[in-house]
PDB file of N, CA and C in Angstrom:
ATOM      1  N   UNK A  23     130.570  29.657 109.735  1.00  0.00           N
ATOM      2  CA  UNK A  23     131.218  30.910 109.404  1.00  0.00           C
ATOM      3  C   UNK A  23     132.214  30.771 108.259  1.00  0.00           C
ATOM      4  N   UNK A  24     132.429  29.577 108.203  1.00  0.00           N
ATOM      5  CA  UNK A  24     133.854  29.768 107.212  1.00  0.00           C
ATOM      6  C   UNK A  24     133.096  29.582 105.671  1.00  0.00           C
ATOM      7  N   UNK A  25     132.209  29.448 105.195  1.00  0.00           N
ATOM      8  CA  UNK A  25     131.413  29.942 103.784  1.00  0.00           C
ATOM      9  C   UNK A  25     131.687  31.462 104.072  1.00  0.00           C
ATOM     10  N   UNK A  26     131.569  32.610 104.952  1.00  0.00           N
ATOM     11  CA  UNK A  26     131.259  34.060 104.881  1.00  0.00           C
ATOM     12  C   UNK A  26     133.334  34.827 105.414  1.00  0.00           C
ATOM     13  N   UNK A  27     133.860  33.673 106.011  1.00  0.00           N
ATOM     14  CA  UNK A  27     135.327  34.305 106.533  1.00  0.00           C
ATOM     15  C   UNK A  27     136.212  34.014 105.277  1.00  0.00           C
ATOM     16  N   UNK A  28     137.221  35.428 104.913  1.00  0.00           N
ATOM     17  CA  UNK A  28     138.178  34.212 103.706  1.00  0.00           C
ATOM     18  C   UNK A  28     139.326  34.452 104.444  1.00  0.00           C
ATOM     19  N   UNK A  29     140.533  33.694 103.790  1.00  0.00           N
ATOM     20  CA  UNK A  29     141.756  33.720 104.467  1.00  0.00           C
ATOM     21  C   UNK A  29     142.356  35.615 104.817  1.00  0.00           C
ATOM     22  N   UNK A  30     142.795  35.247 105.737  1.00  0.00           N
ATOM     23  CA  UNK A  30     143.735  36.575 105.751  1.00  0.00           C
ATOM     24  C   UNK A  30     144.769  37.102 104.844  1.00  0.00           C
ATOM     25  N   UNK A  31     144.753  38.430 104.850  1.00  0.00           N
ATOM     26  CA  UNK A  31     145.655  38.819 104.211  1.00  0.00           C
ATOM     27  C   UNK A  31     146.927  39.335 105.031  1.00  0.00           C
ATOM     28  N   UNK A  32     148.231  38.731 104.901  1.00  0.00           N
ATOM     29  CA  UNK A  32     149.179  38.774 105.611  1.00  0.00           C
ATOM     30  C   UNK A  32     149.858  40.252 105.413  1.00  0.00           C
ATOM     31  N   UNK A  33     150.432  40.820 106.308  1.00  0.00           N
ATOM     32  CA  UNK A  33     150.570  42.359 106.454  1.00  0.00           C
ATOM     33  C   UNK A  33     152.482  42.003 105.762  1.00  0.00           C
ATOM     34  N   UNK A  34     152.253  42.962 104.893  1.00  0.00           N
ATOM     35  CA  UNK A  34     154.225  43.046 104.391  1.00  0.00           C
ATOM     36  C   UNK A  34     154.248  44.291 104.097  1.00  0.00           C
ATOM     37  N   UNK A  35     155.371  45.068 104.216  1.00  0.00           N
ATOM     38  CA  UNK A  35     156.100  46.057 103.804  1.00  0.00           C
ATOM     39  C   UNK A  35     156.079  46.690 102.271  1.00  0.00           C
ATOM     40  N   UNK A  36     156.318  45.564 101.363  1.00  0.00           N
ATOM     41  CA  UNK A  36     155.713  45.339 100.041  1.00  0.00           C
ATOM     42  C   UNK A  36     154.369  46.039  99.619  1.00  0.00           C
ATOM     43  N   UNK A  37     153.752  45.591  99.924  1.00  0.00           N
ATOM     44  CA  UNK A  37     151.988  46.415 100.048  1.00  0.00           C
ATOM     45  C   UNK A  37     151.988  47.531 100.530  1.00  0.00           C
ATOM     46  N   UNK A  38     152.722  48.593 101.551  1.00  0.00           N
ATOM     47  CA  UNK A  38     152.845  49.540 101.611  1.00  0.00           C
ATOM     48  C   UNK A  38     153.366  50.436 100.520  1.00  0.00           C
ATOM     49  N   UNK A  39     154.757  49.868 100.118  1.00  0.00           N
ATOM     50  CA  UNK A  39     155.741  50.250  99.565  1.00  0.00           C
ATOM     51  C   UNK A  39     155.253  50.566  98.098  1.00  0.00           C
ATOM     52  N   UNK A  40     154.021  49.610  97.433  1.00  0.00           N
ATOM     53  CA  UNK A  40     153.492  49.501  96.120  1.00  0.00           C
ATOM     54  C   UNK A  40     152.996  51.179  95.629  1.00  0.00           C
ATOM     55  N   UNK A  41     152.378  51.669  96.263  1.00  0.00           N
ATOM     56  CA  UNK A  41     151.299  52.976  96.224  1.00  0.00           C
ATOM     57  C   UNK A  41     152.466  54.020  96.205  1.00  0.00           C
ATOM     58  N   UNK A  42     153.803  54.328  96.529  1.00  0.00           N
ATOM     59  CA  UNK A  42     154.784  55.361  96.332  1.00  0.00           C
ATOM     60  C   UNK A  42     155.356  54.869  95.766  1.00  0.00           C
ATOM     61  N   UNK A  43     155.630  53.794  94.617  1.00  0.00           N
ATOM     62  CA  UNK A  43     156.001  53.529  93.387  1.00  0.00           C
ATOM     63  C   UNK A  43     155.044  53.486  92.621  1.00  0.00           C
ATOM     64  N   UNK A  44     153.615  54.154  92.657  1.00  0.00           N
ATOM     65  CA  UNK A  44     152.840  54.186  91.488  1.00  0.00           C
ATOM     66  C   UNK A  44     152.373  52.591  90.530  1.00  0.00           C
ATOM     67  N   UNK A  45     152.729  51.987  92.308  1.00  0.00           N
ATOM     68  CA  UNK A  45     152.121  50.530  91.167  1.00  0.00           C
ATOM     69  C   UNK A  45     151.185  49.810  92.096  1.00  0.00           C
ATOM     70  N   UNK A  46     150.470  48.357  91.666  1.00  0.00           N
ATOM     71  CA  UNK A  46     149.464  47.767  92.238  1.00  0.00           C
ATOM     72  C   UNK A  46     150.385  46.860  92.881  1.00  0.00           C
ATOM     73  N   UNK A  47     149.946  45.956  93.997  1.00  0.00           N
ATOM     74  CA  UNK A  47     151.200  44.900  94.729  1.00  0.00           C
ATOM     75  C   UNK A  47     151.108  44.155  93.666  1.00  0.00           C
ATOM     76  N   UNK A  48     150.565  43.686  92.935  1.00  0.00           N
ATOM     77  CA  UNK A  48     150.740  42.393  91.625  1.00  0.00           C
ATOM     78  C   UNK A  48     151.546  42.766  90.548  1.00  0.00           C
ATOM     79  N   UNK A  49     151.818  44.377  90.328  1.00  0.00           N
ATOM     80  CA  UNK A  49     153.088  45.163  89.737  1.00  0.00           C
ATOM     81  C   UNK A  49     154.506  44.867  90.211  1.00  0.00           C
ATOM     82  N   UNK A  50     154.176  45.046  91.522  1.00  0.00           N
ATOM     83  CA  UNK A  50     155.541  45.723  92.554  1.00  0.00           C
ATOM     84  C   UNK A  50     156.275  44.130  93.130  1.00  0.00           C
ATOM     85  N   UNK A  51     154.848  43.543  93.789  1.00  0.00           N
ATOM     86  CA  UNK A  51     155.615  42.243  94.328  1.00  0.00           C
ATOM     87  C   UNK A  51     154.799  40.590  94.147  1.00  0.00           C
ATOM     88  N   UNK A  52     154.473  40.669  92.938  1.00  0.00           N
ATOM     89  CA  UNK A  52     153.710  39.437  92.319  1.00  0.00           C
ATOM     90  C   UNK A  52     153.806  38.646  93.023  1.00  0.00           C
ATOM     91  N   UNK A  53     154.999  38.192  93.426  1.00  0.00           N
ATOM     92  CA  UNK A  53     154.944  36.770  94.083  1.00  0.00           C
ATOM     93  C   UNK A  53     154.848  36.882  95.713  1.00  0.00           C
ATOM     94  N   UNK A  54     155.043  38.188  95.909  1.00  0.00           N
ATOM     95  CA  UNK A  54     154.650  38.213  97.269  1.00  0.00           C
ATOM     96  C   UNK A  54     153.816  37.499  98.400  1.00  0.00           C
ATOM     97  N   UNK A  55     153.682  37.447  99.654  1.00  0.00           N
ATOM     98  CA  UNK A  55     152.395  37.335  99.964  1.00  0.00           C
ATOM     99  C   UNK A  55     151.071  37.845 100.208  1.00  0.00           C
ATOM    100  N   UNK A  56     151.729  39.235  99.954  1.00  0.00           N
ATOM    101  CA  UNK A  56     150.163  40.426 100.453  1.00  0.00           C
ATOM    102  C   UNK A  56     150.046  40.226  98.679  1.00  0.00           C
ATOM    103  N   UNK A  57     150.561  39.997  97.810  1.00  0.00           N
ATOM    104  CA  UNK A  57     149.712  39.761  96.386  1.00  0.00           C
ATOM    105  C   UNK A  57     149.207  38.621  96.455  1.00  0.00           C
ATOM    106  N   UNK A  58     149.609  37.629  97.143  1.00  0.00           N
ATOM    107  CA  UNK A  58     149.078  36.265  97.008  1.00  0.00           C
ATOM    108  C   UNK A  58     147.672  36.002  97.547  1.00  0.00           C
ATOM    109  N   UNK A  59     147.857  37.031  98.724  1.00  0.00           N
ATOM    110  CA  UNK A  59     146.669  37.092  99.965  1.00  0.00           C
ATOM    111  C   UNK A  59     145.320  38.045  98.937  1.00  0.00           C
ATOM    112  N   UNK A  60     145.737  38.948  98.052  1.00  0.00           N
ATOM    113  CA  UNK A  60     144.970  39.248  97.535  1.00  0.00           C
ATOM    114  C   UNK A  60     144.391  38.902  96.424  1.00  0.00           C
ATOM    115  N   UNK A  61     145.013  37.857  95.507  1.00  0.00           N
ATOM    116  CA  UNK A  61     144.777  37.388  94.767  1.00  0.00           C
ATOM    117  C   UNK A  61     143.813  36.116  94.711  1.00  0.00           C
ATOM    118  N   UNK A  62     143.793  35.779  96.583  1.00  0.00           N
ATOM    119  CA  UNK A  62     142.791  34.816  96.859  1.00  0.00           C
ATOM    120  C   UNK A  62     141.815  34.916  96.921  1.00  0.00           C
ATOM    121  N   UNK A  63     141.656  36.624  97.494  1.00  0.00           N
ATOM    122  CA  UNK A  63     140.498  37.211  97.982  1.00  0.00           C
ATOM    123  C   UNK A  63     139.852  37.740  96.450  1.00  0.00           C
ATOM    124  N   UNK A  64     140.764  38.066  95.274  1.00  0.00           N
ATOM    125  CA  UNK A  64     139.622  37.745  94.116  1.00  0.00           C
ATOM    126  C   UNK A  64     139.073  37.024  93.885  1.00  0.00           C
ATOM    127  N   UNK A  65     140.005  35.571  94.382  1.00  0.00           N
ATOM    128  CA  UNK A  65     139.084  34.418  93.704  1.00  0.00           C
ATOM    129  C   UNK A  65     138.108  34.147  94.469  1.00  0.00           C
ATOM    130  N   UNK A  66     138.230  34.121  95.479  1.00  0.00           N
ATOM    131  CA  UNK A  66     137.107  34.449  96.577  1.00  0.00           C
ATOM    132  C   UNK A  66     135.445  35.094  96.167  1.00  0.00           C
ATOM    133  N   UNK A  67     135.959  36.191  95.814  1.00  0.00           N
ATOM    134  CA  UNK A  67     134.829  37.574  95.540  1.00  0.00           C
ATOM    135  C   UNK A  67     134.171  36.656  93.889  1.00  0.00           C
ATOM    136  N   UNK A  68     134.716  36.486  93.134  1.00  0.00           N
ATOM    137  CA  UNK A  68     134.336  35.973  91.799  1.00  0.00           C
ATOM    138  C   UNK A  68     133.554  34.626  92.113  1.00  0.00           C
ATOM    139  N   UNK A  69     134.217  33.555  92.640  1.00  0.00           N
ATOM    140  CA  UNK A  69     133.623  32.173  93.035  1.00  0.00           C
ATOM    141  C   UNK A  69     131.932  33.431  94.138  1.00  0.00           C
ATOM    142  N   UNK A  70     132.110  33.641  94.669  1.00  0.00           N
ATOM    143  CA  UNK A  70     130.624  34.034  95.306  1.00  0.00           C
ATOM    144  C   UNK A  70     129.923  34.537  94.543  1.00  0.00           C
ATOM    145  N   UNK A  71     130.307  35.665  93.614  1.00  0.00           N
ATOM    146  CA  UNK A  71     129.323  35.987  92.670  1.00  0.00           C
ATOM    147  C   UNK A  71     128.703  35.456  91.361  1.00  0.00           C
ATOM    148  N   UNK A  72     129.873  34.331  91.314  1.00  0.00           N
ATOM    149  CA  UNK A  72     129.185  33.591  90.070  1.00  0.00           C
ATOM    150  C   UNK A  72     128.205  32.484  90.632  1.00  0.00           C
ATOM    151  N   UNK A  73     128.236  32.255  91.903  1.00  0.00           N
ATOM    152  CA  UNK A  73     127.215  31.215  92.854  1.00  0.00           C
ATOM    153  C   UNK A  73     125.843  32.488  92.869  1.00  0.00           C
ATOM    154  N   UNK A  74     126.309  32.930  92.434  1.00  0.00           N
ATOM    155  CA  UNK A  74     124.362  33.960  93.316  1.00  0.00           C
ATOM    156  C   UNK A  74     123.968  34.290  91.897  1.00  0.00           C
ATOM    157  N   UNK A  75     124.990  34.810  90.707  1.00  0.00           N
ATOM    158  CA  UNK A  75     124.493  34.601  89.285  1.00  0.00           C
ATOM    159  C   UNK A  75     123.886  33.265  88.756  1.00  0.00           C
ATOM    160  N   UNK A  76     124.353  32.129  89.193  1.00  0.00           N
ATOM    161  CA  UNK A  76     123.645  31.179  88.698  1.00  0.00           C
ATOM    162  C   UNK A  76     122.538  30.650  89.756  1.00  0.00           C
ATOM    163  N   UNK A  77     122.820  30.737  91.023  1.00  0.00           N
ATOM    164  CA  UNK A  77     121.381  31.071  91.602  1.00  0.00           C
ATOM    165  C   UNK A  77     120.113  31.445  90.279  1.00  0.00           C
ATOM    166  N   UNK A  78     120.474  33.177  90.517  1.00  0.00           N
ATOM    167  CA  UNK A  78     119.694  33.694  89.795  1.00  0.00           C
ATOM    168  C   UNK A  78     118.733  33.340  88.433  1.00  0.00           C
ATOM    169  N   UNK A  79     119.813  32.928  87.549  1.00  0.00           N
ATOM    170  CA  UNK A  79     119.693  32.027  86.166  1.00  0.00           C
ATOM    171  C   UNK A  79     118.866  30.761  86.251  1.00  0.00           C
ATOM    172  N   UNK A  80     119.454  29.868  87.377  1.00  0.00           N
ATOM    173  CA  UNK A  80     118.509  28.893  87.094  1.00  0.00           C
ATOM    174  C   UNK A  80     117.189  29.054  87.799  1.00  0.00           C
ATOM    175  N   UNK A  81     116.849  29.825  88.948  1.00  0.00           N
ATOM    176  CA  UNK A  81     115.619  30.164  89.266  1.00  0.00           C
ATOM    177  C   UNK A  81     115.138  31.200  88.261  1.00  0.00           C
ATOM    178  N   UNK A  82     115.629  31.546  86.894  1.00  0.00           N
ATOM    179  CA  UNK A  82     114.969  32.242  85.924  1.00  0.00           C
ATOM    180  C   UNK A  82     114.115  33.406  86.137  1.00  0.00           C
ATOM    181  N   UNK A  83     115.053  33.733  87.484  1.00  0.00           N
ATOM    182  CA  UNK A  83     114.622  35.613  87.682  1.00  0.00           C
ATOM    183  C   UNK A  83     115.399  36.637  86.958  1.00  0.00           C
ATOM    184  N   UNK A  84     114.833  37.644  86.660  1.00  0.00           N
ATOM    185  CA  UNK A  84     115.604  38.842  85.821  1.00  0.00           C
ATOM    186  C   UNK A  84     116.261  39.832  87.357  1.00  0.00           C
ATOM    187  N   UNK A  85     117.335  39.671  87.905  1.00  0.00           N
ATOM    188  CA  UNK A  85     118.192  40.715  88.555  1.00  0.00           C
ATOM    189  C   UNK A  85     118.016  41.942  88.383  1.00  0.00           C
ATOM    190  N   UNK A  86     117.347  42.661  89.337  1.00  0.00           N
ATOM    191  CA  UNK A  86     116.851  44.365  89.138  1.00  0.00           C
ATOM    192  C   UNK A  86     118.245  45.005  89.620  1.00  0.00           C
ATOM    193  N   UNK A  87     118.060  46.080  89.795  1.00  0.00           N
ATOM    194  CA  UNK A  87     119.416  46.818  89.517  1.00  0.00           C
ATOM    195  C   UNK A  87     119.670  46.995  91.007  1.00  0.00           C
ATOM    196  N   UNK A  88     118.829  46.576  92.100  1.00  0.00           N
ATOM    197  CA  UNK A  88     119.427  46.848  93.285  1.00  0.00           C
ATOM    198  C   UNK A  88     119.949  45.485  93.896  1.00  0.00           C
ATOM    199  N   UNK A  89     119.339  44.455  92.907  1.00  0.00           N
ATOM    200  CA  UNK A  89     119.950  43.072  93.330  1.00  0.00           C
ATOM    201  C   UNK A  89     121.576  43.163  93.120  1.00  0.00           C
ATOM    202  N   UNK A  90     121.614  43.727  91.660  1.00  0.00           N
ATOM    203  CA  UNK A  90     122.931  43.713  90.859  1.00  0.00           C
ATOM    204  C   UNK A  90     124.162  44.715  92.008  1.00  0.00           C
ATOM    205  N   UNK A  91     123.362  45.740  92.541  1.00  0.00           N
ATOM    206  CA  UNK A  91     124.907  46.163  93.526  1.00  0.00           C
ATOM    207  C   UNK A  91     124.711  45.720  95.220  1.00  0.00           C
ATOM    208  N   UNK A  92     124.149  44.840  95.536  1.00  0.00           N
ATOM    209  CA  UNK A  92     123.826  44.109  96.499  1.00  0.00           C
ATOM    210  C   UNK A  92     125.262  43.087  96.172  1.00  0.00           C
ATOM    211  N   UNK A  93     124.811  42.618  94.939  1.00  0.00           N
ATOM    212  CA  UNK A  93     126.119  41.398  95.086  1.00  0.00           C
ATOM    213  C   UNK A  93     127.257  41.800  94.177  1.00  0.00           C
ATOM    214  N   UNK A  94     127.401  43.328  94.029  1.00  0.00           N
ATOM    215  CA  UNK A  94     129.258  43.826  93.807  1.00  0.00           C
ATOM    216  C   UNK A  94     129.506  44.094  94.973  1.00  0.00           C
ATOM    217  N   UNK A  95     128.959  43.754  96.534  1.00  0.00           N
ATOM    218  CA  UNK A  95     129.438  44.492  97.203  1.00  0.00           C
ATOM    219  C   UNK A  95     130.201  43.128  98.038  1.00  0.00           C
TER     220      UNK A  95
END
């Protein structure tokens, strides 16, 4: 399971607080931990999709367009 689980994202006040100041938590509280927690979970999302893009590449298939939002999701 832990290839498909990523870390948690820790619950703060901060991350609430971001959206009625009109900003993103990486605006409001960069160093936070609900930015930190989310900032993992990009790297997270990017490291998986560049593993199934080069999948793709080196098995030298052309990605149809339902492959392509299969793996934005």
């Amino acid at each position: 399971f832990r290839k498909q689980i990523c870390d948690p994202i820790y619950y703060s006040v901060r991350i609430s607080e971001a959206p009625a100041h009109g900003k993103t938590i990486f605006e409001y509280d960069a160093k936070g931990v609900g930015a930190d927690g989310y900032a993992k979970l990009v790297r997270r999302i990017i490291q998986v999709l560049s593993l199934k893009f080069r999948k793709l590449s080196h098995n030298r298939c052309q990605p149809n367009s339902f492959t392509l939002a299969v793996m934005m999701l």
